[in-house]
Short mmCIF file of C-alpha atoms in Angstrom, two decimals:
data_model
loop_
_atom_site.label_atom_id
_atom_site.label_comp_id
_atom_site.label_asym_id
_atom_site.label_seq_id
_atom_site.Cartn_x
_atom_site.Cartn_y
_atom_site.Cartn_z
CA MET A 1 95.10 100.15 76.03
CA ASN A 2 97.89 102.74 75.71
CA ARG A 3 101.25 102.56 77.47
CA GLU A 4 100.31 105.23 80.03
CA ARG A 5 97.32 103.23 81.22
CA ILE A 6 99.37 100.07 81.37
CA LEU A 7 101.89 101.87 83.60
CA LYS A 8 99.18 103.18 85.88
CA LYS A 9 97.43 99.84 86.24
CA ILE A 10 100.52 97.68 86.74
CA LEU A 11 103.42 99.80 88.09
CA PRO A 12 106.16 97.12 87.78
CA LEU A 13 108.18 96.25 90.86
CA ALA A 14 111.50 95.14 89.42
CA LEU A 15 112.65 97.65 86.79
CA SER A 16 115.77 99.75 87.23
CA ALA A 17 114.43 102.57 85.08
CA VAL A 18 111.51 103.03 82.74
CA LEU A 19 111.07 106.08 80.53
CA PHE A 20 108.19 106.60 78.17
CA THR A 21 108.27 109.34 75.56
CA GLY A 22 105.56 111.31 73.87
CA GLY A 23 104.43 113.12 77.02
CA LEU A 24 103.81 110.01 79.12
CA PRO A 25 104.98 109.89 82.77
CA ALA A 26 108.56 108.90 83.49
CA ALA A 27 109.02 106.30 86.22
CA THR A 28 112.15 105.28 88.09
CA ALA A 29 112.24 102.21 90.36
CA PHE A 30 114.49 101.47 93.30
CA ALA A 31 115.36 98.00 94.58
CA ASP A 32 113.90 98.61 98.04
CA ALA A 33 110.70 100.32 96.87
CA ALA A 34 107.42 98.45 96.80
CA THR A 35 105.96 100.80 94.18
CA THR A 36 107.65 102.22 91.12
CA PRO A 37 107.49 106.02 91.55
CA ILE A 38 105.52 107.78 88.85
CA THR A 39 106.41 111.30 87.74
CA TRP A 40 104.32 113.66 85.67
CA ASP A 41 106.97 115.99 84.23
CA PHE A 42 104.73 117.95 81.82
CA SER A 43 107.53 118.13 79.27
CA GLN A 44 105.06 117.50 76.45
CA GLY A 45 101.99 119.27 77.81
CA LEU A 46 99.39 118.90 80.54
CA GLY A 47 98.42 115.36 79.56
CA ALA A 48 95.17 114.57 81.39
CA TRP A 49 95.83 117.04 84.22
CA LYS A 50 93.14 119.70 84.56
CA PHE A 51 91.46 122.29 86.77
CA ASN A 52 89.18 120.46 89.19
CA GLY A 53 87.37 123.09 91.24
CA ILE A 54 87.80 125.62 94.02
CA TRP A 55 86.98 126.13 97.66
CA ASP A 56 86.44 129.61 99.16
CA TYR A 57 87.97 131.28 96.11
CA ASN A 58 86.43 134.08 94.06
CA GLY A 59 86.27 133.52 90.33
CA ILE A 60 87.69 130.76 88.18
CA PRO A 61 91.49 130.60 87.85
CA ALA A 62 92.90 129.91 84.41
CA VAL A 63 94.87 126.65 84.23
CA THR A 64 97.08 126.36 81.15
CA TYR A 65 100.38 124.93 79.96
CA ASP A 66 103.62 126.93 80.03
CA SER A 67 106.66 125.54 78.25
CA SER A 68 108.97 128.30 79.51
CA VAL A 69 109.07 127.16 83.15
CA GLY A 70 111.28 124.17 83.89
CA ASP A 71 110.85 121.75 81.00
CA GLY A 72 107.16 122.64 80.93
CA ALA A 73 104.71 123.12 83.81
CA ILE A 74 101.08 123.64 84.82
CA LYS A 75 100.44 127.39 84.99
CA ILE A 76 97.71 128.66 87.32
CA ALA A 77 96.67 132.32 87.13
CA VAL A 78 95.41 133.03 90.65
CA ASP A 79 94.03 136.06 92.46
CA TYR A 80 93.72 135.69 96.22
CA SER A 81 93.50 139.45 96.84
CA SER A 82 89.76 139.41 97.56
CA VAL A 83 90.09 136.53 100.04
CA SER A 84 93.27 137.65 101.78
CA LYS A 85 91.59 137.35 105.19
CA GLU A 86 90.77 133.69 104.62
CA SER A 87 93.03 130.97 106.04
CA TRP A 88 92.06 128.50 103.30
CA SER A 89 91.37 129.38 99.65
CA GLU A 90 91.86 126.35 97.42
CA VAL A 91 92.46 125.72 93.72
CA LYS A 92 92.32 122.03 92.78
CA LEU A 93 94.15 120.09 90.06
CA SER A 94 93.57 116.47 89.14
CA ASP A 95 94.71 113.77 86.72
CA GLY A 96 91.73 112.83 84.57
CA ASP A 97 93.35 109.54 83.53
CA ILE A 98 92.89 108.22 87.07
CA ASN A 99 89.28 107.07 87.36
CA PRO A 100 87.24 103.92 88.07
CA ASN A 101 88.06 102.55 84.60
CA THR A 102 91.80 103.20 84.88
CA PRO A 103 92.72 103.21 88.60
CA LEU A 104 96.24 103.92 89.83
CA LYS A 105 97.53 100.91 91.75
CA MET A 106 99.29 102.15 94.90
CA ASP A 107 101.45 99.63 96.76
CA ASN A 108 102.63 101.09 100.08
CA CYS A 109 102.91 104.63 98.69
CA ASN A 110 103.73 107.21 101.32
CA TYR A 111 104.92 110.41 99.68
CA LEU A 112 104.31 112.95 96.94
CA THR A 113 106.58 115.78 95.85
CA PHE A 114 106.34 118.54 93.28
CA ASP A 115 108.11 121.72 92.18
CA PHE A 116 106.24 124.92 93.01
CA TYR A 117 107.16 128.22 91.34
CA TYR A 118 105.90 131.61 92.50
CA ASN A 119 106.78 135.28 92.20
CA PRO A 120 107.54 136.89 95.59
CA ALA A 121 106.72 140.33 94.13
CA SER A 122 103.11 139.19 93.61
CA MET A 123 102.38 138.88 97.32
CA HIS A 124 102.71 141.19 100.30
CA VAL A 125 101.24 139.00 103.03
CA GLY A 126 100.39 135.38 103.70
CA SER A 127 101.62 131.99 102.59
CA PHE A 128 100.71 128.87 100.62
CA LYS A 129 99.73 125.36 101.58
CA THR A 130 99.10 122.31 99.46
CA LYS A 131 96.53 119.56 99.79
CA LEU A 132 96.82 115.98 98.56
CA TYR A 133 93.55 114.08 98.34
CA ILE A 134 93.27 110.46 97.16
CA LYS A 135 90.16 108.28 97.07
CA SER A 136 90.21 104.51 96.52
CA SER A 137 88.00 102.34 94.33
CA ASP A 138 85.91 101.28 97.33
CA GLY A 139 84.94 104.92 97.93
CA LYS A 140 87.25 105.50 100.88
CA GLU A 141 89.31 108.64 101.43
CA VAL A 142 92.80 107.15 101.81
CA VAL A 143 94.87 110.36 101.79
CA ASN A 144 93.90 113.86 102.91
CA VAL A 145 96.92 115.87 104.08
CA CYS A 146 97.58 119.61 103.98
CA PRO A 147 101.20 120.63 104.66
CA ASP A 148 102.59 124.15 104.42
CA ILE A 149 104.66 125.12 101.38
CA ASP A 150 107.98 126.29 102.80
CA LEU A 151 108.47 129.52 100.85
CA ALA A 152 111.64 130.31 102.83
CA SER A 153 113.33 127.36 101.13
CA GLY A 154 112.66 128.76 97.67
CA LEU A 155 115.58 129.22 95.29
CA SER A 156 115.71 131.99 92.70
CA VAL A 157 115.26 130.86 89.10
CA PRO A 158 117.98 132.51 86.97
CA GLY A 159 116.70 134.97 84.40
CA THR A 160 113.25 135.24 85.99
CA SER A 161 111.53 136.81 88.99
CA LEU A 162 110.38 133.38 90.15
CA LYS A 163 111.41 131.24 93.08
CA LYS A 164 111.22 127.45 93.08
CA VAL A 165 110.25 125.36 96.11
CA LYS A 166 110.48 121.57 96.33
CA VAL A 167 107.21 120.68 98.06
CA LYS A 168 107.23 117.47 100.11
CA VAL A 169 103.99 115.76 101.09
CA PRO A 170 104.46 112.70 103.33
CA PHE A 171 101.48 110.59 104.34
CA ASN A 172 100.71 107.25 105.98
CA ALA A 173 101.47 104.35 103.64
CA VAL A 174 98.59 103.38 101.36
CA THR A 175 97.93 100.23 99.36
CA ALA A 176 94.86 100.74 97.20
CA ASP A 177 93.48 101.26 93.72
CA ALA A 178 93.22 105.06 93.49
CA VAL A 179 90.36 106.45 91.41
CA ASP A 180 90.70 110.12 92.36
CA LEU A 181 93.93 112.07 92.91
CA GLU A 182 93.89 115.82 93.55
CA VAL A 183 96.76 118.21 94.21
CA SER A 184 95.72 121.66 95.39
CA VAL A 185 97.38 125.06 95.72
CA VAL A 186 95.95 126.78 98.80
CA GLY A 187 96.31 130.48 99.62
CA SER A 188 96.42 131.26 103.35
CA PHE A 189 95.88 134.86 104.44
CA THR A 190 97.58 135.93 101.23
CA ASP A 191 96.93 138.67 98.67
CA TYR A 192 98.94 136.89 95.96
CA LYS A 193 97.82 137.94 92.48
CA GLY A 194 99.67 136.43 89.55
CA ASP A 195 100.86 133.13 88.19
CA VAL A 196 102.05 130.06 90.08
CA TYR A 197 103.37 126.87 88.52
CA VAL A 198 103.31 123.18 89.42
CA ASP A 199 105.82 120.77 87.87
CA ASN A 200 107.37 117.31 88.32
CA ILE A 201 104.63 115.75 90.46
CA THR A 202 106.04 112.47 91.81
CA LEU A 203 104.11 109.81 93.72
CA GLY A 204 105.93 106.90 95.35
CA GLN A 205 107.50 105.46 98.50
CA LYS A 206 110.22 106.66 100.85
#
């Protein structure tokens, strides 16, 4: 069993800081947290993260790795122009390492954050949402929340045309063995056509 799977199955409670190299998630623990937060920073590639389907979206978006954004990020080439009148057009991402054989042990987890990069010049109307979906080993849907991405809070990335938004996804606390974790980028009444990026996905407790 590799170190990444050990981290996902155990998630130690009493470490001050744990950092694995070689592309594995970095995790930082706090004394008052029940679960050690886990961060996928994509500094060494996509790892097991992959495209995981669409909903009310035309075509198949390309999901690749881009080392030029942040310290490395998931790049999604999207085109919402043909569905700009739809309130919900979804592109799904998931971590393939989380499955019935290697569940992610969640102990009172109640938040997820990630960095979202987009190019304002690539859209004329609309907005983005995100969706976090988590299913437990007993087949139950334990998280299904869909907050707006606050584009107005985006900060310009020097030397690029991109803006960066810190996306915050709170949810009711969950203790479970997760076997399915999906993070989606959702276009809402938007004609955005271009690349968006997802980086530094962090799951933990506030």
